[in-house]
Amino acid sequence: MAGRRSFAELRARMSPEALAKAEAEAQRLGEEMDLAEVRRALKLSQEEIGQALQIGQGSVAKIEKRTDMYVSTLRRFIEAMGGELEIVARFADHTVKIKNFSDLNEKERA
């Protein structure tokens, strides 16, 4: 079809600077997602998450839209998607994993 080109062909024509910028943006997008984006990337429905959390689909939608929530709610949501939540503090010269919340998780399992 006229005017259409494959992605590989378009990418081959990009300058090294443009390629580097596109790669950096793709990396950033892969590192920063909201809960709904993570769920969709894992090909999970709100209904499936709701079943795992024993809540309705509407409640899942509300959780995904929240900008503030309990750490325990976020941890349960991440676990329902098959993940594990870690809280990390980043400083200029080092990174520290905060263990208080993993301790809470182990107490709940007991």
Coordinates of N, CA, C and O in Angstrom, one line a residue:
M1 N 0.8 -1.2 0.0 CA 0.0 0.0 0.0 C 0.9 1.2 0.0 O 1.9 1.3 0.7
A2 N 0.5 2.2 -0.7 CA 1.3 3.5 -0.9 C 1.4 4.2 0.4 O 0.4 4.3 1.2
G3 N 2.6 4.7 0.7 CA 2.8 5.5 1.9 C 3.0 4.8 3.2 O 3.2 5.4 4.3
R4 N 2.9 3.5 3.2 CA 3.1 2.7 4.4 C 4.4 2.0 4.4 O 4.9 1.6 3.4
R5 N 5.0 2.0 5.6 CA 6.4 1.4 5.8 C 6.4 0.6 7.1 O 5.6 0.9 8.0
S6 N 7.2 -0.4 7.1 CA 7.3 -1.2 8.3 C 8.0 -0.4 9.4 O 8.8 0.5 9.1
F7 N 7.8 -0.8 10.6 CA 8.4 -0.2 11.7 C 9.9 -0.4 11.6 O 10.7 0.5 11.9
A8 N 10.4 -1.6 11.2 CA 11.8 -1.8 11.1 C 12.4 -0.9 10.1 O 13.6 -0.4 10.3
E9 N 11.7 -0.6 9.0 CA 12.3 0.3 8.0 C 12.3 1.7 8.5 O 13.4 2.4 8.3
L10 N 11.3 2.2 9.2 CA 11.3 3.5 9.8 C 12.4 3.6 10.9 O 13.1 4.7 10.9
R11 N 12.6 2.6 11.7 CA 13.6 2.6 12.7 C 15.0 2.7 12.1 O 15.9 3.4 12.6
A12 N 15.2 2.0 11.0 CA 16.5 2.0 10.3 C 16.9 3.4 9.8 O 18.1 3.7 9.7
R13 N 15.9 4.2 9.5 CA 16.1 5.5 9.0 C 16.3 6.6 10.1 O 16.7 7.7 9.8
M14 N 16.1 6.2 11.4 CA 16.3 7.1 12.5 C 17.7 7.4 12.8 O 18.6 6.5 12.6
S15 N 18.0 8.6 13.2 CA 19.4 9.0 13.6 C 19.7 8.3 14.9 O 18.9 7.9 15.6
P16 N 21.0 8.1 15.1 CA 21.5 7.5 16.4 C 20.9 8.3 17.6 O 20.5 7.6 18.6
E17 N 20.8 9.6 17.5 CA 20.3 10.4 18.6 C 18.8 10.1 18.9 O 18.3 9.9 20.0
A18 N 18.0 10.0 17.8 CA 16.6 9.7 17.9 C 16.4 8.3 18.4 O 15.5 8.0 19.2
L19 N 17.2 7.3 18.0 CA 17.1 6.0 18.5 C 17.4 5.9 20.0 O 16.7 5.2 20.7
A20 N 18.4 6.6 20.4 CA 18.8 6.7 21.8 C 17.6 7.3 22.6 O 17.3 6.8 23.7
K21 N 17.1 8.4 22.1 CA 16.0 9.0 22.8 C 14.7 8.1 22.9 O 14.1 8.0 23.9
A22 N 14.4 7.4 21.8 CA 13.3 6.5 21.8 C 13.5 5.4 22.8 O 12.6 4.9 23.5
E23 N 14.7 4.8 22.8 CA 15.0 3.7 23.7 C 14.9 4.2 25.2 O 14.4 3.5 26.0
A24 N 15.4 5.4 25.5 CA 15.3 5.9 26.8 C 13.9 6.1 27.3 O 13.5 5.8 28.4
E25 N 13.0 6.6 26.3 CA 11.6 6.8 26.6 C 10.9 5.5 26.8 O 10.1 5.3 27.7
A26 N 11.2 4.5 26.0 CA 10.6 3.2 26.2 C 11.0 2.6 27.5 O 10.2 1.9 28.2
Q27 N 12.3 2.7 27.9 CA 12.7 2.2 29.2 C 12.0 2.9 30.4 O 11.5 2.3 31.3
R28 N 11.8 4.2 30.2 CA 11.1 5.0 31.3 C 9.7 4.5 31.4 O 9.1 4.3 32.5
L29 N 9.0 4.4 30.3 CA 7.6 3.9 30.3 C 7.5 2.5 30.9 O 6.5 2.2 31.5
G30 N 8.5 1.7 30.6 CA 8.5 0.3 31.2 C 8.7 0.3 32.7 O 8.3 -0.6 33.4
E31 N 9.3 1.4 33.2 CA 9.6 1.5 34.7 C 8.4 2.2 35.4 O 8.3 2.1 36.6
E32 N 7.7 3.0 34.7 CA 6.6 3.8 35.3 C 5.3 3.5 34.8 O 5.0 3.8 33.6
M33 N 4.5 2.8 35.6 CA 3.1 2.5 35.2 C 2.2 2.7 36.3 O 2.6 2.5 37.5
D34 N 0.9 3.1 36.1 CA 0.0 3.1 37.1 C -0.6 1.6 37.3 O -0.3 0.8 36.4
L35 N -1.4 1.4 38.3 CA -1.9 0.0 38.5 C -2.7 -0.5 37.3 O -2.5 -1.7 37.0
A36 N -3.5 0.3 36.7 CA -4.3 -0.2 35.6 C -3.4 -0.6 34.4 O -3.7 -1.6 33.8
E37 N -2.3 0.2 34.2 CA -1.4 -0.2 33.1 C -0.7 -1.5 33.4 O -0.5 -2.3 32.5
V38 N -0.3 -1.7 34.6 CA 0.4 -2.9 35.0 C -0.6 -4.1 34.8 O -0.2 -5.1 34.2
R39 N -1.8 -3.9 35.3 CA -2.8 -5.0 35.1 C -3.0 -5.4 33.6 O -3.0 -6.5 33.3
R40 N -3.2 -4.3 32.8 CA -3.4 -4.6 31.4 C -2.2 -5.2 30.7 O -2.3 -6.1 29.9
A41 N -1.0 -4.8 31.1 CA 0.3 -5.4 30.6 C 0.4 -6.9 30.9 O 0.9 -7.6 30.2
L42 N -0.2 -7.2 32.1 CA -0.2 -8.6 32.5 C -1.4 -9.4 31.9 O -1.6 -10.6 32.2
K43 N -2.2 -8.7 31.1 CA -3.4 -9.3 30.5 C -4.4 -9.8 31.5 O -4.9 -10.9 31.3
L44 N -4.6 -9.1 32.6 CA -5.6 -9.4 33.6 C -6.7 -8.5 33.5 O -6.6 -7.3 33.3
S45 N -7.9 -9.0 33.8 CA -9.1 -8.1 33.8 C -9.4 -7.6 35.3 O -8.9 -8.2 36.2
Q46 N -10.2 -6.6 35.4 CA -10.6 -6.1 36.7 C -11.4 -7.2 37.4 O -11.3 -7.3 38.6
E47 N -12.1 -8.0 36.7 CA -12.9 -9.1 37.3 C -12.0 -10.1 37.9 O -12.2 -10.6 39.0
E48 N -10.9 -10.5 37.2 CA -9.9 -11.4 37.7 C -9.3 -10.9 39.0 O -9.1 -11.7 40.0
I49 N -8.9 -9.7 39.0 CA -8.3 -9.1 40.2 C -9.3 -9.1 41.3 O -9.0 -9.4 42.5
G50 N -10.5 -8.7 41.0 CA -11.6 -8.7 42.0 C -11.8 -10.0 42.6 O -12.0 -10.1 43.9
Q51 N -11.8 -11.1 41.8 CA -12.0 -12.4 42.4 C -10.8 -12.8 43.3 O -11.1 -13.3 44.4
A52 N -9.6 -12.4 43.0 CA -8.5 -12.7 43.8 C -8.5 -11.9 45.1 O -8.1 -12.4 46.2
L53 N -9.0 -10.7 45.1 CA -9.1 -9.9 46.3 C -10.5 -10.0 47.0 O -10.7 -9.4 48.1
Q54 N -11.4 -10.8 46.4 CA -12.7 -11.0 47.0 C -13.5 -9.7 47.1 O -14.1 -9.4 48.1
I55 N -13.4 -8.9 46.0 CA -14.1 -7.6 45.9 C -14.7 -7.6 44.5 O -14.4 -8.3 43.6
G56 N -15.6 -6.6 44.3 CA -16.2 -6.5 43.0 C -15.4 -5.7 42.0 O -14.4 -5.0 42.4
Q57 N -15.7 -5.9 40.7 CA -15.0 -5.2 39.6 C -15.0 -3.7 39.8 O -14.0 -3.0 39.6
G58 N -16.1 -3.1 40.3 CA -16.2 -1.7 40.5 C -15.2 -1.2 41.6 O -14.6 -0.1 41.5
S59 N -15.0 -2.0 42.6 CA -14.0 -1.7 43.7 C -12.6 -1.7 43.1 O -11.8 -0.9 43.5
V60 N -12.3 -2.6 42.2 CA -11.0 -2.7 41.6 C -10.8 -1.4 40.8 O -9.7 -0.8 40.8
A61 N -11.8 -1.0 40.0 CA -11.7 0.2 39.2 C -11.4 1.4 40.1 O -10.6 2.3 39.8
K62 N -12.1 1.5 41.3 CA -11.8 2.6 42.2 C -10.4 2.6 42.8 O -9.8 3.6 42.9
I63 N -9.9 1.4 43.1 CA -8.5 1.3 43.6 C -7.5 1.8 42.6 O -6.6 2.5 42.9
E64 N -7.8 1.4 41.3 CA -6.9 1.8 40.2 C -6.8 3.3 40.0 O -5.8 3.8 39.6
K65 N -7.9 4.0 40.4 CA -7.9 5.4 40.2 C -7.4 6.2 41.4 O -7.2 7.4 41.3
R66 N -7.2 5.6 42.5 CA -6.8 6.3 43.7 C -5.3 6.8 43.6 O -4.5 6.1 43.0
T67 N -5.1 7.9 44.2 CA -3.8 8.5 44.2 C -3.2 8.3 45.6 O -2.0 8.5 45.8
D68 N -4.0 7.9 46.6 CA -3.5 7.7 47.9 C -4.2 6.5 48.5 O -5.5 6.4 48.4
M69 N -3.5 5.5 49.0 CA -4.1 4.3 49.6 C -3.2 3.7 50.7 O -2.0 4.1 50.8
Y70 N -3.7 2.8 51.4 CA -2.9 2.1 52.4 C -1.9 1.3 51.7 O -2.1 0.7 50.6
V71 N -0.7 1.1 52.3 CA 0.3 0.2 51.7 C -0.2 -1.2 51.7 O 0.1 -1.9 50.7
S72 N -1.0 -1.6 52.6 CA -1.5 -3.0 52.7 C -2.4 -3.2 51.5 O -2.5 -4.3 50.9
T73 N -3.2 -2.2 51.1 CA -4.1 -2.3 49.9 C -3.3 -2.4 48.7 O -3.6 -3.3 47.8
L74 N -2.3 -1.6 48.5 CA -1.4 -1.7 47.3 C -0.7 -3.0 47.3 O -0.6 -3.7 46.2
R75 N -0.2 -3.5 48.4 CA 0.5 -4.8 48.5 C -0.4 -5.9 48.0 O -0.1 -6.8 47.2
R76 N -1.7 -6.0 48.6 CA -2.6 -7.0 48.2 C -3.0 -6.9 46.7 O -3.1 -8.0 46.0
F77 N -3.1 -5.7 46.1 CA -3.4 -5.6 44.7 C -2.2 -6.1 43.9 O -2.5 -6.9 42.9
I78 N -1.0 -5.8 44.2 CA 0.2 -6.3 43.5 C 0.3 -7.8 43.6 O 0.5 -8.5 42.6
E79 N 0.0 -8.3 44.8 CA 0.1 -9.8 45.0 C -1.0 -10.5 44.2 O -0.8 -11.6 43.7
A80 N -2.2 -9.8 44.0 CA -3.3 -10.4 43.2 C -2.9 -10.5 41.8 O -3.4 -11.4 41.0
M81 N -1.9 -9.7 41.4 CA -1.4 -9.7 40.0 C -0.2 -10.7 39.9 O 0.3 -10.8 38.8
G82 N 0.1 -11.3 41.0 CA 1.3 -12.2 40.9 C 2.6 -11.6 41.3 O 3.6 -12.2 41.1
G83 N 2.6 -10.4 41.8 CA 3.8 -9.7 42.1 C 4.1 -9.6 43.5 O 3.4 -10.2 44.4
E84 N 5.2 -8.9 43.9 CA 5.6 -8.7 45.3 C 5.9 -7.2 45.4 O 6.7 -6.7 44.6
L85 N 5.4 -6.5 46.4 CA 5.7 -5.1 46.6 C 6.9 -4.9 47.5 O 7.0 -5.6 48.5
E86 N 7.8 -4.1 47.1 CA 8.9 -3.7 47.9 C 8.9 -2.2 48.0 O 8.7 -1.5 47.0
I87 N 9.1 -1.7 49.2 CA 9.2 -0.2 49.4 C 10.7 0.1 49.5 O 11.4 -0.4 50.3
V88 N 11.1 1.0 48.6 CA 12.5 1.4 48.6 C 12.7 2.9 48.7 O 12.0 3.6 48.0
A89 N 13.6 3.3 49.5 CA 13.9 4.7 49.7 C 15.2 5.0 48.9 O 16.2 4.3 49.1
R90 N 15.2 5.9 48.0 CA 16.4 6.3 47.2 C 17.0 7.6 47.7 O 16.3 8.6 47.7
F91 N 18.2 7.6 48.0 CA 19.0 8.8 48.4 C 20.0 9.1 47.4 O 20.3 8.3 46.5
A92 N 20.7 10.2 47.4 CA 21.7 10.6 46.5 C 22.8 9.6 46.3 O 23.3 9.3 45.2
D93 N 23.2 9.0 47.5 CA 24.3 8.1 47.4 C 24.0 6.7 47.8 O 25.0 5.8 47.7
H94 N 22.8 6.3 48.0 CA 22.5 4.9 48.3 C 21.0 4.7 48.3 O 20.2 5.6 48.2
T95 N 20.6 3.4 48.3 CA 19.2 2.9 48.3 C 19.0 2.0 49.5 O 19.9 1.2 49.8
V96 N 17.8 2.2 50.1 CA 17.5 1.3 51.3 C 16.2 0.7 51.1 O 15.2 1.4 50.8
K97 N 16.1 -0.6 51.2 CA 14.8 -1.3 51.2 C 14.2 -1.2 52.6 O 14.8 -1.6 53.6
I98 N 13.0 -0.7 52.7 CA 12.3 -0.6 53.9 C 11.6 -1.9 54.3 O 10.8 -2.4 53.5
K99 N 12.0 -2.5 55.4 CA 11.5 -3.8 55.7 C 10.2 -3.9 56.5 O 9.6 -4.9 56.7
N100 N 9.8 -2.8 57.1 CA 8.6 -2.8 58.0 C 7.4 -3.4 57.3 O 6.7 -4.2 57.9
F101 N 7.2 -3.2 56.0 CA 6.1 -3.7 55.3 C 6.2 -5.2 55.0 O 5.2 -5.8 54.9
S102 N 7.4 -5.7 54.7 CA 7.5 -7.1 54.5 C 7.3 -7.8 55.8 O 6.7 -8.9 55.8
D103 N 7.7 -7.2 57.0 CA 7.4 -7.8 58.3 C 5.9 -7.9 58.5 O 5.3 -8.9 58.9
L104 N 5.1 -6.9 58.1 CA 3.7 -6.9 58.2 C 3.1 -8.0 57.4 O 2.2 -8.7 57.8
N105 N 3.6 -8.2 56.2 CA 3.1 -9.3 55.3 C 3.3 -10.7 55.9 O 2.5 -11.5 55.9
E106 N 4.5 -10.9 56.5 CA 4.7 -12.2 57.2 C 3.8 -12.4 58.4 O 3.3 -13.5 58.6
K107 N 3.5 -11.3 59.1 CA 2.6 -11.5 60.3 C 1.2 -11.8 59.8 O 0.5 -12.6 60.4
E108 N 0.7 -11.3 58.7 CA -0.6 -11.5 58.2 C -0.7 -13.0 57.7 O -1.8 -13.6 57.8
R109 N 0.4 -13.6 57.2 CA 0.4 -14.9 56.7 C 0.3 -15.9 57.9 O -0.2 -17.0 57.7
A110 N 0.9 -15.5 59.0 CA 0.9 -16.4 60.2 C -0.4 -16.6 60.9 O -1.4 -16.1 60.6

